[in-house]
Amino acid sequence: MTRTLDDLQETPSQTAGPYVHIGLAPGAAGFDIYERELGHDIAGPNAAGERIRIEGIVMDGTGSPVKDVLLEAWQANAAGVYAHPESPGAVEGGFRGWGRVITDFETGEWGFDTVKPGPVAGRNGTVQAPHINLWIVARGINLGLNTRLYFDDEAEANAADPVLTLIEWERRRATLIATRSERGGTPVYRFDITLQGGAETVFFDI
Amino acid sequence: MTEAEYYQRDRGRHPPARDEGYKTSVARSPNYPLISLENSVSEITGPVFGHGDIDPLDRDLLKNYAKHGESPIGERIIVHGRVRDENARPVPNTLVEIWQANAGGRYRHKKDTYLAPIDPNFGGCGRTLTDADGYFYFRTVKPGAYPWRNGINDWRPAHIHVSVFGHAWTQRLITQMYFEGDPLIATCPIVNTIRDKAAIGQLIAPLDRNASIPLDSLAYRFDIVLRGRRATLFENRLEGN
């Protein structure tokens, strides 16, 4: 008999369920418990770069808005540095690069305020276009879904991005690109996510 | 700086996106296959939390929502364990968050309309950071089972939802912890989204008599394993190959 490897194996995932807000966003669940809820401020007050708003909706396979989603964002600062010891460089004081938002229970809309990230290094000397990593959990989602948000005003960088160009179905690349507009002087990027169907957003196994 | 990649996720141990037994998954599961990415700095980094982010009381669900001098009703338990990676290395200083129903199976959430009452002294959420050995603990009450609209008579086994970050975006994980001996585990459509029986076993916390506090609380042990990372010996670095 062959010896087996003695590595441990990853704990299996389970859905976050309908009441994920209790643990991760208790204020939204309707009660006050923590002095500081985490994930409200991605960039902090000192971050350089353009202040932007990102917003959208998550739709299921029937085109209905999903109203119990929790999204987390992970991004670099405007100089392309992540707030982590393995990302070369330094970030501004108060820049965490991570955020957590939930969808509105009535409308399904979500949104967060941040700064536009800069390009970050890719593998083997390539450069990745500015992007925000997103992670989506909800009732009915058994394992968190990973995707990326890119910006439509970065067409040149997007065309050379090593991840976008990896997507063989060219028409699907557009599902990862947020659309810029302006509201009250603030740039707003719209990023709707489709969980299932022809216009399905690209999800990654990272 | 190591810049080594994380092990590929073994998706055979995780539930598939679509499982007809768990009805909500049918319209919320992608049809197209996931695009597999080699790790870049975007995946091997992740948020860092510190003691300034949380209060030590946040891990004590017996106290963190109770009125002064009062306690929630239910079976007092300790839930504890270690967070390690697949190489059995401890994952220190990582954020572990939990949420759960009260002893009657009712959540403190405006969307929960189950007729079992709210406990005025129980919130149902907690969080803590692992110590240098990857160890964590919570004090809480054992949650009750509750019904849910899937099949008309489906009941969730008692469970605690657990969220863990690890040190990289690739390690981010949400799961559920079940309790040893609960007969509802075998019939639960959400548990059974996991095909691999051994993997299900990893979610069932055994009673840990050694960690119980005599005349106070029983204990359950829930160890968590996050994705491991390659050694940096050969051609498995992000750059330089």
Coordinates of C-alpha atoms in Angstrom, one line a residue:
Chain A
M1 CA 0.0 0.0 0.0
T2 CA 1.2 3.5 -0.8
R3 CA 2.1 5.7 2.1
T4 CA -0.3 8.6 2.3
L5 CA 0.8 12.2 2.7
D6 CA 0.3 13.6 6.1
D7 CA -0.6 17.1 5.1
L8 CA -3.7 18.5 6.7
Q9 CA -6.6 19.4 4.5
E10 CA -8.4 22.7 4.3
T11 CA -11.6 23.0 6.4
P12 CA -14.5 22.7 3.9
S13 CA -16.7 25.8 3.2
Q14 CA -20.3 26.3 4.1
T15 CA -22.7 29.0 3.0
A16 CA -22.7 32.2 5.1
G17 CA -26.5 31.8 5.3
P18 CA -29.1 34.5 5.5
Y19 CA -28.0 36.0 8.8
V20 CA -24.3 36.7 8.0
H21 CA -24.9 40.3 9.0
I22 CA -25.2 39.3 12.7
G23 CA -21.6 38.3 12.8
L24 CA -20.0 40.5 10.2
A25 CA -22.2 43.6 10.1
P26 CA -24.4 43.5 13.3
G27 CA -25.5 47.1 12.9
A28 CA -27.2 46.2 9.7
A29 CA -28.9 43.2 11.4
G30 CA -30.5 45.7 13.7
F31 CA -28.5 45.7 16.9
D32 CA -25.6 47.5 18.4
I33 CA -22.9 45.4 19.9
Y34 CA -19.4 46.4 18.9
E35 CA -17.8 49.7 19.5
R36 CA -16.0 49.4 16.2
E37 CA -17.5 47.5 13.3
L38 CA -14.8 46.5 10.9
G39 CA -14.6 47.2 7.2
H40 CA -16.3 50.6 6.9
D41 CA -13.2 52.6 6.0
I42 CA -11.0 51.0 3.3
A43 CA -8.6 53.9 2.5
G44 CA -8.5 56.0 5.7
P45 CA -8.1 59.8 5.8
N46 CA -4.5 60.0 4.6
A47 CA -4.6 58.0 1.4
A48 CA -3.3 59.7 -1.7
G49 CA -5.1 59.3 -5.0
E50 CA -8.5 59.9 -6.5
R51 CA -11.5 59.4 -4.1
I52 CA -14.1 57.2 -5.8
R53 CA -17.3 55.5 -5.1
I54 CA -18.0 51.9 -6.3
E55 CA -21.5 50.6 -6.4
G56 CA -23.7 48.0 -7.9
I57 CA -26.2 45.2 -7.5
V58 CA -25.8 41.4 -7.4
M59 CA -28.3 39.5 -9.6
D60 CA -29.2 35.8 -9.5
G61 CA -29.9 33.5 -12.4
T62 CA -33.4 34.8 -12.8
G63 CA -32.3 38.5 -13.0
S64 CA -33.6 39.2 -9.5
P65 CA -31.5 41.3 -7.1
V66 CA -29.9 39.4 -4.3
K67 CA -30.6 41.3 -1.1
D68 CA -28.7 39.3 1.5
V69 CA -25.1 39.5 0.0
L70 CA -22.0 40.5 1.9
L71 CA -19.1 41.7 -0.2
E72 CA -15.5 42.2 0.9
A73 CA -13.0 44.2 -1.1
W74 CA -9.2 44.0 -1.1
Q75 CA -7.1 46.6 -3.0
A76 CA -3.8 48.3 -3.2
N77 CA -3.3 52.0 -2.6
A78 CA -2.9 54.6 -5.4
A79 CA 0.8 53.6 -5.6
G80 CA -0.1 50.0 -6.1
V81 CA 1.0 48.8 -2.6
Y82 CA -1.1 46.5 -0.5
A83 CA -1.3 47.0 3.3
H84 CA 0.6 43.7 3.9
P85 CA 4.2 42.9 4.7
E86 CA 4.7 40.9 1.5
S87 CA 3.8 43.8 -0.8
P88 CA 6.9 45.9 -1.4
G89 CA 6.6 49.5 -0.3
A90 CA 4.5 51.3 2.4
V91 CA 0.9 52.5 2.6
E92 CA -0.4 55.7 4.2
G93 CA -1.3 55.6 7.9
G94 CA -4.9 54.3 8.2
F95 CA -4.9 52.7 4.8
R96 CA -6.2 49.1 5.4
G97 CA -7.1 48.3 1.8
W98 CA -9.9 46.0 3.0
G99 CA -13.6 46.8 3.2
R100 CA -16.8 45.0 3.9
V101 CA -20.3 46.0 2.7
I102 CA -23.7 44.5 2.5
T103 CA -26.5 45.0 0.1
D104 CA -29.6 47.0 1.0
F105 CA -32.3 44.7 2.3
E106 CA -35.0 46.5 0.1
T107 CA -33.1 47.3 -3.1
G108 CA -30.1 45.1 -3.2
E109 CA -27.8 48.0 -3.9
W110 CA -24.3 48.0 -2.4
G111 CA -21.5 50.6 -2.5
F112 CA -18.3 51.7 -0.9
D113 CA -16.1 54.7 -0.8
T114 CA -12.4 54.3 -1.4
V115 CA -9.5 55.5 -3.5
K116 CA -8.7 54.3 -7.0
P117 CA -5.9 51.7 -6.7
G118 CA -2.7 51.9 -8.8
P119 CA -1.3 49.2 -11.0
V120 CA 0.4 46.3 -9.1
A121 CA 3.1 43.9 -10.2
G122 CA 2.0 40.7 -11.9
R123 CA 4.0 37.5 -12.2
N124 CA 7.3 37.4 -14.0
G125 CA 7.7 41.1 -14.5
T126 CA 4.2 41.8 -15.9
V127 CA 2.1 44.7 -14.6
Q128 CA -1.6 44.2 -13.6
A129 CA -4.1 46.9 -14.5
P130 CA -5.6 48.7 -11.5
H131 CA -8.2 46.4 -9.9
I132 CA -10.1 45.6 -6.7
N133 CA -10.4 42.0 -5.6
L134 CA -14.0 41.2 -4.5
W135 CA -15.2 38.3 -2.5
I136 CA -19.0 37.5 -2.3
V137 CA -20.8 35.4 0.2
A138 CA -24.5 34.9 0.8
R139 CA -27.3 32.4 1.4
G140 CA -27.2 29.9 -1.5
I141 CA -23.5 30.4 -2.2
N142 CA -21.6 27.4 -0.8
L143 CA -18.1 28.7 -1.2
G144 CA -17.2 32.4 -1.4
L145 CA -17.0 33.7 -5.0
N146 CA -13.9 35.6 -6.1
T147 CA -13.9 38.2 -8.8
R148 CA -12.1 41.4 -9.8
L149 CA -13.3 44.9 -10.6
Y150 CA -11.4 46.8 -13.3
F151 CA -12.0 50.4 -14.5
D152 CA -13.3 51.4 -17.9
D153 CA -11.1 54.4 -18.1
E154 CA -8.0 52.2 -17.9
A155 CA -8.5 50.7 -21.4
E156 CA -4.9 50.5 -22.3
A157 CA -3.8 48.9 -19.0
N158 CA -6.8 46.5 -19.2
A159 CA -5.8 45.4 -22.6
A160 CA -2.4 44.3 -21.3
D161 CA -3.6 42.9 -18.0
P162 CA -2.3 39.3 -17.5
V163 CA -5.5 38.2 -15.8
L164 CA -8.1 39.7 -18.1
T165 CA -6.2 38.4 -21.1
L166 CA -6.2 35.0 -19.6
I167 CA -10.0 34.8 -20.1
E168 CA -10.3 33.0 -23.4
W169 CA -13.9 34.1 -24.0
E170 CA -13.2 37.7 -25.0
R171 CA -16.8 38.8 -24.6
R172 CA -16.8 37.8 -20.9
R173 CA -13.9 40.1 -20.1
A174 CA -16.3 43.1 -20.1
T175 CA -18.2 41.6 -17.1
L176 CA -15.2 42.6 -15.0
I177 CA -15.1 46.3 -16.1
A178 CA -16.8 48.9 -14.0
T179 CA -18.3 51.9 -15.8
R180 CA -17.4 55.5 -14.7
S181 CA -19.8 58.3 -14.3
E182 CA -19.9 61.3 -12.0
R183 CA -22.3 62.4 -9.2
G184 CA -22.0 65.6 -7.3
G185 CA -18.4 65.9 -8.4
T186 CA -17.4 62.4 -7.2
P187 CA -16.4 59.7 -9.7
V188 CA -18.8 56.7 -9.4
Y189 CA -18.0 53.3 -10.9
R190 CA -20.9 51.0 -11.5
F191 CA -20.2 47.3 -11.1
D192 CA -23.2 45.0 -11.4
I193 CA -22.5 41.3 -10.7
T194 CA -24.5 38.5 -12.3
L195 CA -24.2 35.2 -10.6
Q196 CA -25.6 33.1 -13.3
G197 CA -26.7 33.1 -17.0
G198 CA -25.3 34.3 -20.3
A199 CA -24.1 37.6 -18.9
E200 CA -22.6 35.9 -15.9
T201 CA -19.7 37.7 -14.2
V202 CA -16.3 35.9 -14.4
F203 CA -15.4 34.3 -11.2
F204 CA -11.9 33.0 -10.3
D205 CA -10.4 30.1 -8.5
I206 CA -7.5 32.0 -6.8
Chain B
M1 CA 9.5 38.2 2.0
T2 CA 8.8 34.7 0.7
E3 CA 6.5 35.3 -2.3
A4 CA 5.7 31.6 -2.5
E5 CA 2.4 30.4 -3.8
Y6 CA -0.4 28.8 -1.9
Y7 CA -1.6 25.3 -2.6
Q8 CA -4.4 24.9 -5.0
R9 CA -7.7 24.6 -3.3
D10 CA -9.1 21.1 -3.4
R11 CA -12.6 21.8 -4.6
G12 CA -13.6 18.2 -4.3
R13 CA -13.7 18.6 -0.5
H14 CA -15.7 21.8 -0.7
P15 CA -19.3 21.9 -1.7
P16 CA -20.0 22.5 -5.4
A17 CA -21.7 25.8 -6.2
R18 CA -24.9 24.1 -7.3
D19 CA -26.7 21.6 -5.2
E20 CA -30.4 21.0 -5.8
G21 CA -31.0 19.8 -2.3
Y22 CA -30.1 23.3 -1.1
K23 CA -32.6 25.1 -3.2
T24 CA -31.2 28.7 -3.0
S25 CA -28.0 27.5 -4.6
V26 CA -29.8 26.7 -7.8
A27 CA -30.2 30.3 -9.0
R28 CA -27.1 31.6 -7.2
S29 CA -24.4 29.4 -8.7
P30 CA -22.3 30.3 -11.7
N31 CA -22.8 28.1 -14.8
Y32 CA -19.4 28.7 -16.3
P33 CA -16.3 27.1 -14.8
L34 CA -14.1 29.3 -12.6
I35 CA -11.0 30.7 -14.2
S36 CA -8.0 29.5 -12.4
L37 CA -5.4 32.1 -11.5
E38 CA -1.8 31.6 -10.6
N39 CA -1.1 33.6 -7.4
S40 CA 0.1 37.2 -7.7
V41 CA 0.7 39.8 -5.0
S42 CA -3.1 40.4 -5.2
E43 CA -3.8 36.9 -3.9
I44 CA -0.9 36.3 -1.5
T45 CA -1.7 39.4 0.6
G46 CA -4.7 40.1 2.7
P47 CA -6.0 42.4 5.5
V48 CA -4.1 42.6 8.7
F49 CA -5.9 43.1 12.0
G50 CA -4.6 44.1 15.4
H51 CA -5.7 44.2 19.0
G52 CA -6.7 47.8 18.5
D53 CA -9.5 46.6 16.2
I54 CA -11.4 44.6 18.8
D55 CA -12.3 44.5 22.5
P56 CA -11.2 41.5 24.6
L57 CA -14.8 41.1 25.7
D58 CA -15.9 40.5 22.0
R59 CA -15.0 36.8 22.4
D60 CA -17.3 36.3 25.4
L61 CA -20.9 35.9 24.1
L62 CA -22.1 35.2 27.7
K63 CA -21.2 38.8 28.5
N64 CA -20.9 40.9 25.4
Y65 CA -24.7 41.6 25.1
A66 CA -25.9 40.7 28.6
K67 CA -27.2 43.3 31.0
H68 CA -25.0 43.9 34.0
G69 CA -25.2 40.9 36.3
E70 CA -27.4 38.9 34.0
S71 CA -26.6 36.0 31.6
P72 CA -28.1 34.4 28.5
I73 CA -30.3 31.3 29.0
G74 CA -28.8 28.1 27.6
E75 CA -26.0 25.6 27.9
R76 CA -22.8 27.4 28.7
I77 CA -20.0 26.2 26.5
I78 CA -16.5 27.1 25.5
V79 CA -15.6 26.8 21.8
H80 CA -11.9 26.7 21.2
G81 CA -9.3 25.4 18.8
R82 CA -6.4 26.2 16.7
V83 CA -6.1 27.7 13.2
R84 CA -3.3 26.0 11.3
D85 CA -2.5 25.7 7.6
E86 CA -2.2 22.5 5.6
N87 CA 1.4 22.2 6.6
A88 CA 0.2 22.2 10.2
R89 CA 1.9 25.5 10.9
P90 CA -0.1 27.7 13.3
V91 CA -1.8 30.8 11.8
P92 CA -1.1 33.5 14.4
N93 CA -2.8 36.8 14.9
T94 CA -5.7 36.2 12.5
L95 CA -9.2 37.3 12.9
V96 CA -11.9 34.7 13.8
E97 CA -15.5 35.9 13.8
I98 CA -18.5 33.8 14.8
W99 CA -22.3 34.3 14.8
Q100 CA -25.1 32.0 15.9
A101 CA -28.7 31.7 17.0
N102 CA -29.6 31.6 20.7
A103 CA -30.5 28.5 22.7
G104 CA -33.9 28.4 21.1
G105 CA -32.7 28.6 17.6
R106 CA -33.7 32.3 17.1
Y107 CA -31.3 34.8 15.6
R108 CA -31.2 38.4 16.7
H109 CA -31.8 39.6 13.2
K110 CA -34.7 41.7 11.9
K111 CA -35.3 39.2 9.1
D112 CA -35.7 36.2 11.4
T113 CA -39.4 35.7 12.2
Y114 CA -39.2 32.2 13.9
L115 CA -41.6 32.1 16.8
A116 CA -38.9 31.1 19.4
P117 CA -38.2 34.2 21.4
I118 CA -35.2 36.5 21.4
D119 CA -33.0 36.2 24.5
P120 CA -32.7 39.7 26.0
N121 CA -29.1 38.9 27.2
F122 CA -27.8 37.3 24.1
G123 CA -26.5 39.0 20.9
G124 CA -25.0 36.1 19.1
C125 CA -21.8 37.4 17.6
G126 CA -18.2 37.3 18.7
R127 CA -14.7 37.8 17.4
T128 CA -11.1 37.3 18.5
L129 CA -7.6 37.2 17.2
T130 CA -5.6 33.9 17.3
D131 CA -2.5 34.0 19.6
A132 CA 1.1 33.2 18.6
D133 CA 0.2 29.5 18.4
G134 CA -2.9 30.0 16.3
Y135 CA -5.1 29.3 19.3
F136 CA -8.5 30.9 19.9
Y137 CA -11.5 30.5 22.2
F138 CA -15.0 31.8 22.7
R139 CA -17.5 31.5 25.5
T140 CA -21.1 31.2 24.5
V141 CA -24.3 29.2 24.8
K142 CA -25.0 26.2 22.7
P143 CA -27.3 27.3 19.8
G144 CA -30.6 25.5 19.2
A145 CA -31.7 23.9 16.0
Y146 CA -34.1 25.9 13.9
P147 CA -36.5 25.3 10.9
W148 CA -35.9 26.9 7.5
R149 CA -37.9 27.1 4.3
N150 CA -36.2 24.6 2.0
G151 CA -38.1 21.4 2.3
I152 CA -41.3 22.0 4.4
N153 CA -39.9 20.2 7.4
D154 CA -36.2 21.0 7.1
W155 CA -34.3 21.8 10.3
R156 CA -30.7 23.1 10.6
P157 CA -28.6 21.2 13.1
A158 CA -27.2 23.3 15.9
H159 CA -24.3 25.3 14.4
I160 CA -22.1 28.2 14.8
H161 CA -21.0 30.2 11.7
V162 CA -17.3 30.8 11.6
S163 CA -15.3 33.3 9.4
V164 CA -11.5 33.3 9.2
F165 CA -9.1 35.4 7.3
G166 CA -5.7 33.8 7.4
H167 CA -2.8 35.9 6.1
A168 CA -3.7 35.9 2.4
W169 CA -6.8 36.7 0.3
T170 CA -6.6 33.1 -1.0
Q171 CA -7.2 31.8 2.5
R172 CA -10.4 33.6 3.2
L173 CA -13.0 31.2 4.4
I174 CA -16.5 31.0 5.9
T175 CA -17.8 27.8 7.3
Q176 CA -20.1 26.3 10.0
M177 CA -19.3 24.3 13.0
Y178 CA -21.6 21.5 14.1
F179 CA -21.7 19.6 17.4
E180 CA -20.8 16.0 18.0
G181 CA -23.7 13.6 18.2
D182 CA -26.3 15.9 16.7
P183 CA -28.8 13.6 14.7
L184 CA -29.8 16.5 12.5
I185 CA -26.4 16.7 10.9
A186 CA -27.0 13.6 8.7
T187 CA -30.3 15.0 7.2
C188 CA -29.3 18.6 6.6
P189 CA -29.2 19.7 2.9
I190 CA -26.6 22.3 3.6
V191 CA -24.2 19.9 5.4
N192 CA -24.8 17.4 2.6
T193 CA -23.7 19.9 -0.1
I194 CA -20.3 18.5 0.9
R195 CA -19.9 15.2 -0.9
D196 CA -16.9 13.9 1.1
K197 CA -18.0 12.3 4.4
A198 CA -14.5 12.8 5.8
A199 CA -14.7 16.5 5.0
I200 CA -18.1 16.8 6.8
G201 CA -16.4 15.2 9.8
Q202 CA -14.0 18.1 9.9
L203 CA -16.9 20.4 10.6
I204 CA -18.2 18.4 13.6
A205 CA -16.7 19.6 16.9
P206 CA -16.1 16.9 19.5
L207 CA -17.0 17.4 23.1
D208 CA -13.7 18.3 24.9
R209 CA -14.0 17.2 28.5
N210 CA -10.4 18.2 29.2
A211 CA -11.1 21.9 28.4
S212 CA -14.4 22.1 30.2
I213 CA -14.6 24.1 33.4
P214 CA -16.0 22.0 36.3
L215 CA -19.3 23.3 37.6
D216 CA -19.3 26.0 34.9
S217 CA -19.0 25.2 31.2
L218 CA -18.6 22.3 28.8
A219 CA -16.2 22.7 25.9
Y220 CA -16.1 21.8 22.2
R221 CA -13.0 21.7 20.1
F222 CA -13.0 23.2 16.6
D223 CA -9.7 23.2 14.8
I224 CA -9.6 25.1 11.5
V225 CA -7.3 24.4 8.6
L226 CA -6.5 27.0 6.0
R227 CA -4.7 26.6 2.8
G228 CA -1.0 25.9 3.0
R229 CA 1.9 27.4 1.2
R230 CA 4.7 25.9 -0.8
A231 CA 8.2 25.9 0.4
T232 CA 10.3 28.3 -1.7
L233 CA 12.8 25.7 -2.9
F234 CA 12.0 25.1 -6.5
E235 CA 10.0 26.6 -9.3
N236 CA 7.1 27.8 -7.2
R237 CA 7.9 31.4 -6.6
L238 CA 5.9 34.3 -8.1
E239 CA 9.0 35.6 -9.8
G240 CA 12.4 34.5 -10.8
N241 CA 11.6 31.3 -12.7

